[in-house]
């Protein structure tokens, strides 16, 4: 099968390309990039006025299978990913059973192969059962396909265990993805600690709960020469800690979610449980610091922390509701609307943070349109307008605070290994 993408504007930060070019795809790979390529392909798609990018990667996704299939399955999660313009997703190990052994990692990979329509890369747990007291068999996780290690959703409290984790992971060149939360400080908290939590009478989570662990893990990464990636960074001081560490040459990277960038704690006023996320939505000063961190490359990636929950997890009292917001089907349009069109970051910077940077952090052979690589491609229409409606989501999770938002700029085509899996919002399933 061959496919020719004609007349699009190709932006590929990995090759410093921003030009009107055609792309020829043959046998699932990028065969040629050039001007006015001859039509040797079986199928031609005219992408005039569209942006052609390397396939977007969401490096922080919860797929919920095995164990919580009522929230999401590998199938529905990959459909949602394709719908949202992602060709690769990286899934967290807080399933049931936990992805802390080769059997679960292999199960996820085989389900993804059978039922998935985008690439799925599992992350293995750092500690057995995410309990924070015994390390997993990291080499075994790696040789069975795990791309990094994380206890995301929980934070390892024992600094000595974290030190050992960095030391072992380093032997395998694996990145440790840290969910930074001191549980003594965040205990029973639901939202950011401050004026809003006091006004609403909800227990607050101080920013320090994140910051002390960001500082600890930077220190441990520096000391062990390990690779650290900070998940869903949310506070201004955390950004500063990463900035300073990068200046010292520490091997640290960071990601931010669209909800921490765009939304703030004042939204919680209506007790809408969709606003309940961990780390919590912060205030305006933190949001601005996150923008600055993205701009000056302190923050390397934008990742959704797609956390689907069912109605029974969310349509309850605020203090009992689950933490999390879905993001696979909103991230790209929200970032285009609120960051790129409002000139907070450039289009090329945005593409970099969804492609090359996550690929490098996770050692994935992705994030580029180089000749010979797998043809994973995301196509954007910057002018297309829409309104976010949860009824159109393919994810089982409808839990988002972006519902009703008017957006400008949408993913309009997702190509995985040379196959069009989404075209103008419609899934083309195998
Ligand atoms: O809001 C969140 N939800 N944050 C996390 O770290 C975990 C996630 C989940 O698994 O639902």
Short mmCIF file of C-alpha atoms and ligand atoms in Angstrom, two decimals:
data_model
loop_
_atom_site.label_atom_id
_atom_site.label_comp_id
_atom_site.label_asym_id
_atom_site.label_seq_id
_atom_site.Cartn_x
_atom_site.Cartn_y
_atom_site.Cartn_z
CA UNK A 1 0.00 0.00 0.00
CA UNK A 2 1.39 3.40 -0.91
CA UNK A 3 0.06 6.80 0.01
CA UNK A 4 0.98 10.27 -1.20
CA UNK A 5 0.30 13.28 1.01
CA UNK A 6 0.27 16.32 -1.25
CA UNK A 7 0.51 20.07 -0.72
CA UNK A 8 0.69 20.14 3.08
CA UNK A 9 3.00 22.31 5.18
CA UNK A 10 5.41 19.88 6.81
CA UNK A 11 6.75 20.86 10.23
CA UNK A 12 9.27 18.40 11.62
CA UNK A 13 11.45 19.82 14.41
CA UNK A 14 13.68 16.71 14.33
CA UNK A 15 14.92 17.72 10.86
CA UNK A 16 14.33 21.47 11.27
CA UNK A 17 11.84 21.34 8.41
CA UNK A 18 9.07 23.88 7.96
CA UNK A 19 8.14 23.85 4.27
CA UNK A 20 5.48 22.95 1.78
CA UNK A 21 6.40 19.39 0.82
CA UNK A 22 4.83 16.18 -0.38
CA UNK A 23 5.35 12.93 1.51
CA UNK A 24 5.36 9.53 -0.11
CA UNK A 25 4.64 6.56 2.13
CA UNK A 26 5.47 3.06 1.03
CA UNK A 27 5.07 -0.17 2.99
CA UNK A 28 4.25 1.79 6.14
CA UNK A 29 7.46 3.85 6.01
CA UNK A 30 8.36 7.37 4.92
CA UNK A 31 9.76 6.75 1.44
CA UNK A 32 10.32 10.30 0.23
CA UNK A 33 9.86 13.94 1.18
CA UNK A 34 10.05 16.45 -1.63
CA UNK A 35 8.52 18.95 -3.98
CA UNK A 36 5.90 17.89 -6.49
CA UNK A 37 6.51 14.20 -6.00
CA UNK A 38 5.28 12.15 -8.90
CA UNK A 39 2.11 10.38 -8.25
CA UNK A 40 3.39 6.84 -7.98
CA UNK A 41 1.11 6.12 -5.06
CA UNK A 42 -2.07 4.07 -5.04
CA UNK A 43 -3.84 6.73 -3.03
CA UNK A 44 -3.32 10.49 -2.91
CA UNK A 45 -4.58 12.82 -0.21
CA UNK A 46 -4.63 16.55 -0.80
CA UNK A 47 -3.58 18.34 2.39
CA UNK A 48 -3.58 21.88 1.10
CA UNK A 49 -3.69 24.38 4.03
CA UNK A 50 -3.02 21.58 6.51
CA UNK A 51 -0.02 21.02 8.79
CA UNK A 52 1.75 17.65 8.54
CA UNK A 53 3.68 16.68 11.68
CA UNK A 54 5.44 13.60 13.00
CA UNK A 55 2.88 11.49 14.86
CA UNK A 56 2.02 12.99 18.23
CA UNK A 57 3.00 11.05 21.35
CA UNK A 58 1.11 11.32 24.62
CA UNK A 59 3.62 10.14 27.18
CA UNK A 60 1.20 10.06 30.13
CA UNK A 61 -1.98 8.02 29.67
CA UNK A 62 -4.01 5.74 31.93
CA UNK A 63 -5.58 2.93 29.90
CA UNK A 64 -7.12 1.11 32.92
CA UNK A 65 -6.85 -2.37 31.38
CA UNK A 66 -6.36 -4.84 33.03
CA UNK A 67 -8.67 -4.38 35.95
CA UNK A 68 -10.72 -1.24 35.45
CA UNK A 69 -12.26 -1.88 32.04
CA UNK A 70 -15.42 -0.04 33.08
CA UNK A 71 -13.33 3.17 33.01
CA UNK A 72 -11.36 2.50 29.79
CA UNK A 73 -9.97 -0.37 27.77
CA UNK A 74 -6.91 -0.56 25.59
CA UNK A 75 -9.27 -0.54 22.61
CA UNK A 76 -11.30 2.52 23.64
CA UNK A 77 -8.16 4.33 24.82
CA UNK A 78 -6.43 3.84 21.47
CA UNK A 79 -9.57 4.90 19.58
CA UNK A 80 -9.66 8.05 21.69
CA UNK A 81 -5.95 8.61 20.97
CA UNK A 82 -6.42 8.32 17.20
CA UNK A 83 -9.45 10.64 17.43
CA UNK A 84 -7.32 13.18 19.30
CA UNK A 85 -4.42 13.04 16.83
CA UNK A 86 -2.05 10.75 18.76
CA UNK A 87 -0.19 7.96 16.99
CA UNK A 88 1.59 6.71 20.11
CA UNK A 89 0.55 6.59 23.73
CA UNK A 90 2.51 5.61 26.77
CA UNK A 91 0.47 3.95 29.50
CA UNK A 92 0.95 4.07 33.24
CA UNK A 93 1.19 0.91 35.35
CA UNK A 94 -1.56 1.63 37.93
CA UNK A 95 -3.79 -1.11 36.58
CA UNK A 96 -5.07 -4.14 38.48
CA UNK A 97 -2.92 -6.18 38.57
CA UNK A 98 -0.22 -3.53 38.49
CA UNK A 99 2.23 -3.59 35.55
CA UNK A 100 5.04 -4.58 37.90
CA UNK A 101 5.94 -7.85 36.18
CA UNK A 102 6.52 -9.18 32.69
CA UNK A 103 3.12 -10.91 32.42
CA UNK A 104 1.16 -7.66 32.70
CA UNK A 105 3.48 -5.75 30.38
CA UNK A 106 3.17 -8.51 27.80
CA UNK A 107 -0.59 -8.63 28.24
CA UNK A 108 -0.87 -4.88 27.53
CA UNK A 109 1.31 -5.21 24.45
CA UNK A 110 -0.62 -8.15 23.07
CA UNK A 111 -4.04 -6.52 23.70
CA UNK A 112 -2.76 -3.38 21.99
CA UNK A 113 -1.65 -5.44 19.01
CA UNK A 114 -5.00 -7.24 18.80
CA UNK A 115 -7.37 -4.36 19.44
CA UNK A 116 -5.42 -1.11 19.42
CA UNK A 117 -5.21 1.28 16.49
CA UNK A 118 -2.24 3.36 17.68
CA UNK A 119 1.13 2.36 19.15
CA UNK A 120 0.99 1.56 22.85
CA UNK A 121 4.14 1.69 24.98
CA UNK A 122 3.77 0.42 28.54
CA UNK A 123 5.54 1.84 31.54
CA UNK A 124 6.55 -0.58 34.29
CA UNK A 125 6.15 0.08 38.00
CA UNK A 126 9.12 1.14 40.13
CA UNK A 127 7.86 -0.73 43.20
CA UNK A 128 5.98 -4.00 43.50
CA UNK A 129 2.24 -3.37 43.70
CA UNK A 130 3.00 0.39 43.75
CA UNK A 131 3.45 -0.11 47.48
CA UNK A 132 6.70 1.80 47.69
CA UNK A 133 8.67 -0.79 49.61
CA UNK A 134 10.27 -3.26 47.17
CA UNK A 135 11.74 -2.64 43.73
CA UNK A 136 10.42 -4.45 40.66
CA UNK A 137 12.59 -6.58 38.36
CA UNK A 138 13.53 -3.70 36.09
CA UNK A 139 15.58 -5.67 33.57
CA UNK A 140 12.70 -8.09 33.10
CA UNK A 141 10.25 -5.20 32.58
CA UNK A 142 12.58 -3.62 30.03
CA UNK A 143 13.20 -6.81 28.07
CA UNK A 144 9.45 -7.35 27.82
CA UNK A 145 8.75 -3.91 26.44
CA UNK A 146 8.50 -1.38 29.29
CA UNK A 147 9.81 2.01 28.14
CA UNK A 148 10.27 3.70 31.51
CA UNK A 149 9.47 3.20 35.18
CA UNK A 150 6.93 4.98 37.32
CA UNK A 151 4.63 4.52 40.32
CA UNK A 152 2.41 7.28 38.91
CA UNK A 153 -0.70 7.93 40.95
CA UNK A 154 1.44 7.22 44.01
CA UNK A 155 4.75 8.63 45.11
CA UNK A 156 7.54 6.57 46.64
CA UNK A 157 8.01 8.06 50.11
CA UNK A 158 11.17 6.16 50.99
CA UNK A 159 14.14 8.16 49.64
CA UNK A 160 16.48 5.19 49.97
CA UNK A 161 14.21 3.04 47.76
CA UNK A 162 14.11 5.87 45.23
CA UNK A 163 17.90 6.08 45.30
CA UNK A 164 18.13 2.34 44.52
CA UNK A 165 15.53 2.79 41.77
CA UNK A 166 17.70 5.43 40.09
CA UNK A 167 20.80 3.27 40.45
CA UNK A 168 19.21 0.20 38.88
CA UNK A 169 17.30 2.11 36.19
CA UNK A 170 20.56 3.75 35.17
CA UNK A 171 22.08 0.36 34.36
CA UNK A 172 19.31 -0.08 31.78
CA UNK A 173 19.27 3.56 30.65
CA UNK A 174 15.64 3.78 31.78
CA UNK A 175 13.98 7.01 32.82
CA UNK A 176 12.28 7.21 36.20
CA UNK A 177 9.01 9.15 35.90
CA UNK A 178 8.21 10.66 39.25
CA UNK A 179 4.76 11.54 40.56
CA UNK A 180 5.94 14.05 43.13
CA UNK A 181 3.80 14.10 46.25
CA UNK A 182 4.81 14.01 49.88
CA UNK A 183 1.88 12.09 51.34
CA UNK A 184 2.29 13.53 54.82
CA UNK A 185 1.85 17.01 53.38
CA UNK A 186 -0.95 16.14 50.95
CA UNK A 187 -2.84 13.87 53.36
CA UNK A 188 -6.64 13.94 52.82
CA UNK A 189 -6.25 16.98 50.57
CA UNK A 190 -8.46 17.49 47.55
CA UNK A 191 -7.60 20.82 45.99
CA UNK A 192 -4.81 23.38 46.10
CA UNK A 193 -4.29 24.82 49.58
CA UNK A 194 -5.06 28.53 49.67
CA UNK A 195 -7.88 31.03 49.52
CA UNK A 196 -10.18 28.80 47.43
CA UNK A 197 -9.77 25.73 49.68
CA UNK A 198 -10.46 27.87 52.76
CA UNK A 199 -13.51 29.48 51.16
CA UNK A 200 -14.98 26.18 50.03
CA UNK A 201 -14.05 24.31 53.19
CA UNK A 202 -12.19 21.62 51.25
CA UNK A 203 -8.93 20.24 52.60
CA UNK A 204 -5.99 21.74 50.77
CA UNK A 205 -2.86 20.18 49.28
CA UNK A 206 0.05 22.61 49.71
CA UNK A 207 2.35 23.15 46.76
CA UNK A 208 5.18 22.09 49.04
CA UNK A 209 3.84 18.52 48.84
CA UNK A 210 5.02 18.49 45.22
CA UNK A 211 8.05 20.73 45.61
CA UNK A 212 9.83 18.80 48.36
CA UNK A 213 9.74 15.64 46.25
CA UNK A 214 10.81 17.47 43.08
CA UNK A 215 13.80 18.74 45.09
CA UNK A 216 14.48 15.29 46.58
CA UNK A 217 14.33 13.48 43.25
CA UNK A 218 16.52 16.06 41.50
CA UNK A 219 19.04 15.56 44.30
CA UNK A 220 18.88 11.79 43.93
CA UNK A 221 19.16 11.92 40.13
CA UNK A 222 22.18 14.18 40.46
CA UNK A 223 23.78 11.96 43.08
CA UNK A 224 23.17 8.68 41.20
CA UNK A 225 23.57 10.16 37.68
CA UNK A 226 20.14 8.73 36.93
CA UNK A 227 17.48 9.93 34.49
CA UNK A 228 14.53 11.72 36.05
CA UNK A 229 11.32 12.89 34.41
CA UNK A 230 8.88 14.94 36.48
CA UNK A 231 5.26 14.05 35.70
CA UNK A 232 2.48 16.67 35.59
CA UNK A 233 4.49 19.56 37.04
CA UNK A 234 2.14 22.13 38.55
CA UNK A 235 3.84 24.74 40.71
CA UNK A 236 6.00 27.72 39.98
CA UNK A 237 8.74 26.68 42.43
CA UNK A 238 8.85 23.13 40.97
CA UNK A 239 9.53 24.73 37.57
CA UNK A 240 12.32 26.80 39.09
CA UNK A 241 13.86 23.70 40.69
CA UNK A 242 13.92 21.93 37.32
CA UNK A 243 15.30 25.03 35.60
CA UNK A 244 18.19 25.30 38.06
CA UNK A 245 18.89 21.54 37.91
CA UNK A 246 19.06 21.62 34.11
CA UNK A 247 21.56 24.48 34.35
CA UNK A 248 23.73 22.29 36.60
CA UNK A 249 23.56 19.50 34.02
CA UNK A 250 21.28 17.14 35.95
CA UNK A 251 19.55 14.63 33.69
CA UNK A 252 16.04 15.88 34.41
CA UNK A 253 13.06 16.56 32.13
CA UNK A 254 9.47 17.55 32.84
CA UNK A 255 5.97 17.47 31.40
CA UNK A 256 2.90 19.61 31.99
CA UNK A 257 -0.76 18.82 31.34
CA UNK A 258 -3.13 21.05 29.36
CA UNK A 259 -5.39 21.31 32.42
CA UNK A 260 -2.63 22.69 34.64
CA UNK A 261 -1.70 25.14 31.90
CA UNK A 262 -5.17 26.42 31.09
CA UNK A 263 -7.41 25.92 34.11
CA UNK A 264 -7.07 27.22 37.64
CA UNK A 265 -8.44 26.60 41.11
CA UNK A 266 -11.17 29.25 40.82
CA UNK A 267 -13.05 26.79 38.58
CA UNK A 268 -13.66 24.56 41.60
CA UNK A 269 -16.20 27.06 42.96
CA UNK A 270 -19.08 25.00 41.60
CA UNK A 271 -17.81 21.77 43.22
CA UNK A 272 -17.66 20.13 39.78
CA UNK A 273 -15.72 16.93 40.45
CA UNK A 274 -14.19 17.10 36.96
CA UNK A 275 -11.90 19.75 38.42
CA UNK A 276 -10.51 17.24 40.92
CA UNK A 277 -7.10 16.20 39.67
CA UNK A 278 -3.84 15.22 41.25
CA UNK A 279 -1.76 17.39 41.47
CA UNK A 280 -4.56 19.91 41.97
CA UNK A 281 -5.32 22.89 39.74
CA UNK A 282 -3.28 25.80 41.07
CA UNK A 283 -3.49 29.59 40.82
CA UNK A 284 -2.72 32.17 38.16
CA UNK A 285 0.92 32.70 39.18
CA UNK A 286 1.64 29.02 38.79
CA UNK A 287 -0.02 28.90 35.38
CA UNK A 288 2.14 31.76 34.17
CA UNK A 289 5.25 29.99 35.50
CA UNK A 290 4.21 26.88 33.55
CA UNK A 291 3.93 28.92 30.33
CA UNK A 292 7.38 30.38 30.98
CA UNK A 293 8.78 26.92 31.67
CA UNK A 294 7.40 25.65 28.38
CA UNK A 295 8.79 28.62 26.52
CA UNK A 296 12.33 28.47 27.93
CA UNK A 297 12.47 24.65 27.56
CA UNK A 298 12.49 23.89 31.26
CA UNK A 299 9.35 21.89 30.50
CA UNK A 300 10.01 19.47 27.67
CA UNK A 301 6.66 17.89 26.94
CA UNK A 302 2.93 18.37 27.03
CA UNK A 303 1.22 15.19 28.21
CA UNK A 304 -2.44 14.76 29.05
CA UNK A 305 -2.43 12.51 32.14
CA UNK A 306 -5.54 11.06 30.47
CA UNK A 307 -7.29 9.67 33.54
CA UNK A 308 -10.69 8.25 32.55
CA UNK A 309 -13.18 7.59 35.32
CA UNK A 310 -16.76 6.35 35.23
CA UNK A 311 -19.83 8.28 36.37
CA UNK A 312 -19.89 6.39 39.66
CA UNK A 313 -16.35 7.58 40.38
CA UNK A 314 -17.15 11.21 39.62
CA UNK A 315 -20.86 11.91 40.19
CA UNK A 316 -20.50 11.87 43.96
CA UNK A 317 -19.47 14.30 46.70
CA UNK A 318 -16.29 16.23 45.95
CA UNK A 319 -14.28 14.66 48.77
CA UNK A 320 -15.14 11.12 47.64
CA UNK A 321 -14.66 11.63 43.89
CA UNK A 322 -11.68 10.13 42.05
CA UNK A 323 -8.81 12.34 40.93
CA UNK A 324 -8.35 12.74 37.19
CA UNK A 325 -9.41 14.26 33.88
CA UNK A 326 -9.45 12.78 30.38
CA UNK A 327 -7.23 14.45 27.82
CA UNK A 328 -6.59 12.38 24.72
CA UNK A 329 -9.41 14.00 22.75
CA UNK A 330 -8.94 17.56 23.97
CA UNK A 331 -5.18 18.17 24.37
CA UNK A 332 -4.29 19.11 20.81
CA UNK A 333 -7.21 21.45 20.18
CA UNK A 334 -6.93 23.07 23.62
CA UNK A 335 -3.20 23.73 23.20
CA UNK A 336 -3.66 25.08 19.67
CA UNK A 337 -6.46 27.37 20.85
CA UNK A 338 -5.04 28.61 24.13
CA UNK A 339 -1.29 28.53 23.53
CA UNK A 340 -0.46 28.61 19.83
CA UNK A 341 -3.20 30.95 18.57
CA UNK A 342 -2.65 33.20 21.61
CA UNK A 343 1.09 33.22 20.81
CA UNK A 344 2.28 31.79 24.13
CA UNK A 345 4.34 29.23 22.20
CA UNK A 346 4.93 28.76 18.49
CA UNK A 347 3.44 25.94 16.46
CA UNK A 348 6.86 24.42 15.99
CA UNK A 349 7.52 24.53 19.77
CA UNK A 350 4.21 22.80 20.38
CA UNK A 351 5.00 20.07 17.84
CA UNK A 352 8.41 19.54 19.42
CA UNK A 353 6.80 19.00 22.82
CA UNK A 354 4.41 16.41 21.42
CA UNK A 355 6.91 14.56 19.21
CA UNK A 356 10.70 14.69 19.41
CA UNK A 357 11.03 15.44 23.13
CA UNK A 358 8.88 12.58 24.46
CA UNK A 359 10.51 10.21 21.93
CA UNK A 360 13.96 11.16 23.23
CA UNK A 361 13.02 10.89 26.90
CA UNK A 362 11.65 7.38 26.38
CA UNK A 363 14.17 6.20 23.74
CA UNK A 364 11.33 5.65 21.27
CA UNK A 365 12.16 5.37 17.59
CA UNK A 366 9.39 7.89 16.90
CA UNK A 367 8.79 11.61 16.68
CA UNK A 368 10.33 12.19 13.26
CA UNK A 369 9.44 12.15 9.56
CA UNK A 370 12.89 11.05 8.49
CA UNK A 371 13.10 8.86 5.41
CA UNK A 372 12.96 5.18 6.34
CA UNK A 373 11.10 5.68 9.63
CA UNK A 374 7.62 4.36 10.34
CA UNK A 375 5.01 6.61 8.79
CA UNK A 376 3.32 7.86 11.96
CA UNK A 377 1.80 11.21 11.11
CA UNK A 378 -0.56 13.76 12.66
CA UNK A 379 -2.32 16.26 10.40
CA UNK A 380 -3.66 19.52 11.85
CA UNK A 381 -6.12 22.05 10.52
CA UNK A 382 -5.29 25.30 12.31
CA UNK A 383 -8.41 27.13 11.19
CA UNK A 384 -11.07 24.52 11.85
CA UNK A 385 -13.39 25.48 14.70
CA UNK A 386 -15.39 23.27 16.99
CA UNK A 387 -16.86 23.00 20.48
CA UNK A 388 -15.62 20.30 22.85
CA UNK A 389 -18.49 17.91 23.50
CA UNK A 390 -18.03 14.83 25.64
CA UNK A 391 -20.75 13.04 23.67
CA UNK A 392 -18.33 12.85 20.73
CA UNK A 393 -15.55 11.22 22.80
CA UNK A 394 -14.51 7.69 21.98
CA UNK A 395 -12.97 7.34 25.43
CA UNK A 396 -15.25 5.78 28.01
CA UNK A 397 -14.29 8.66 30.29
CA UNK A 398 -16.26 11.87 29.89
CA UNK A 399 -14.64 13.56 32.88
CA UNK A 400 -13.30 16.88 31.64
CA UNK A 401 -13.60 20.53 32.58
CA UNK A 402 -13.03 21.52 28.95
CA UNK A 403 -16.53 20.51 27.94
CA UNK A 404 -18.25 23.37 26.09
CA UNK A 405 -14.97 25.13 25.24
CA UNK A 406 -14.85 26.68 21.76
CA UNK A 407 -11.67 25.59 20.06
CA UNK A 408 -9.83 26.65 16.92
CA UNK A 409 -7.39 24.14 15.46
CA UNK A 410 -8.03 20.41 15.34
CA UNK A 411 -6.26 17.18 14.47
CA UNK A 412 -7.93 16.08 11.23
CA UNK A 413 -5.97 12.98 10.26
CA UNK A 414 -3.99 10.36 12.18
CA UNK A 415 -1.75 7.96 10.27
CA UNK A 416 -0.12 5.00 12.04
CA UNK A 417 2.45 2.90 10.17
CA UNK A 418 1.18 4.31 6.88
CA UNK A 419 -2.48 3.51 7.60
CA UNK A 420 -5.04 6.26 7.99
CA UNK A 421 -6.74 5.45 11.31
CA UNK A 422 -8.63 8.74 11.68
CA UNK A 423 -9.90 11.01 8.93
CA UNK A 424 -11.87 14.19 9.72
CA UNK A 425 -12.84 12.83 13.12
CA UNK A 426 -13.92 9.43 11.83
CA UNK A 427 -12.10 6.29 12.92
CA UNK A 428 -11.12 3.81 10.28
CA UNK A 429 -10.83 0.69 12.28
CA UNK A 430 -9.05 -2.41 11.01
O1 LIG B 1 -5.44 12.98 38.60
C1 LIG B 1 -4.79 11.94 38.53
N1 LIG B 1 -5.36 10.76 38.17
N2 LIG B 1 -3.49 11.98 38.83
C2 LIG B 1 -2.75 10.87 38.92
O2 LIG B 1 -1.59 10.99 39.19
C3 LIG B 1 -3.37 9.54 38.73
C4 LIG B 1 -4.55 9.63 37.88
C5 LIG B 1 -5.38 8.36 37.86
O3 LIG B 1 -4.83 7.26 37.78
O4 LIG B 1 -6.62 8.48 37.88
#
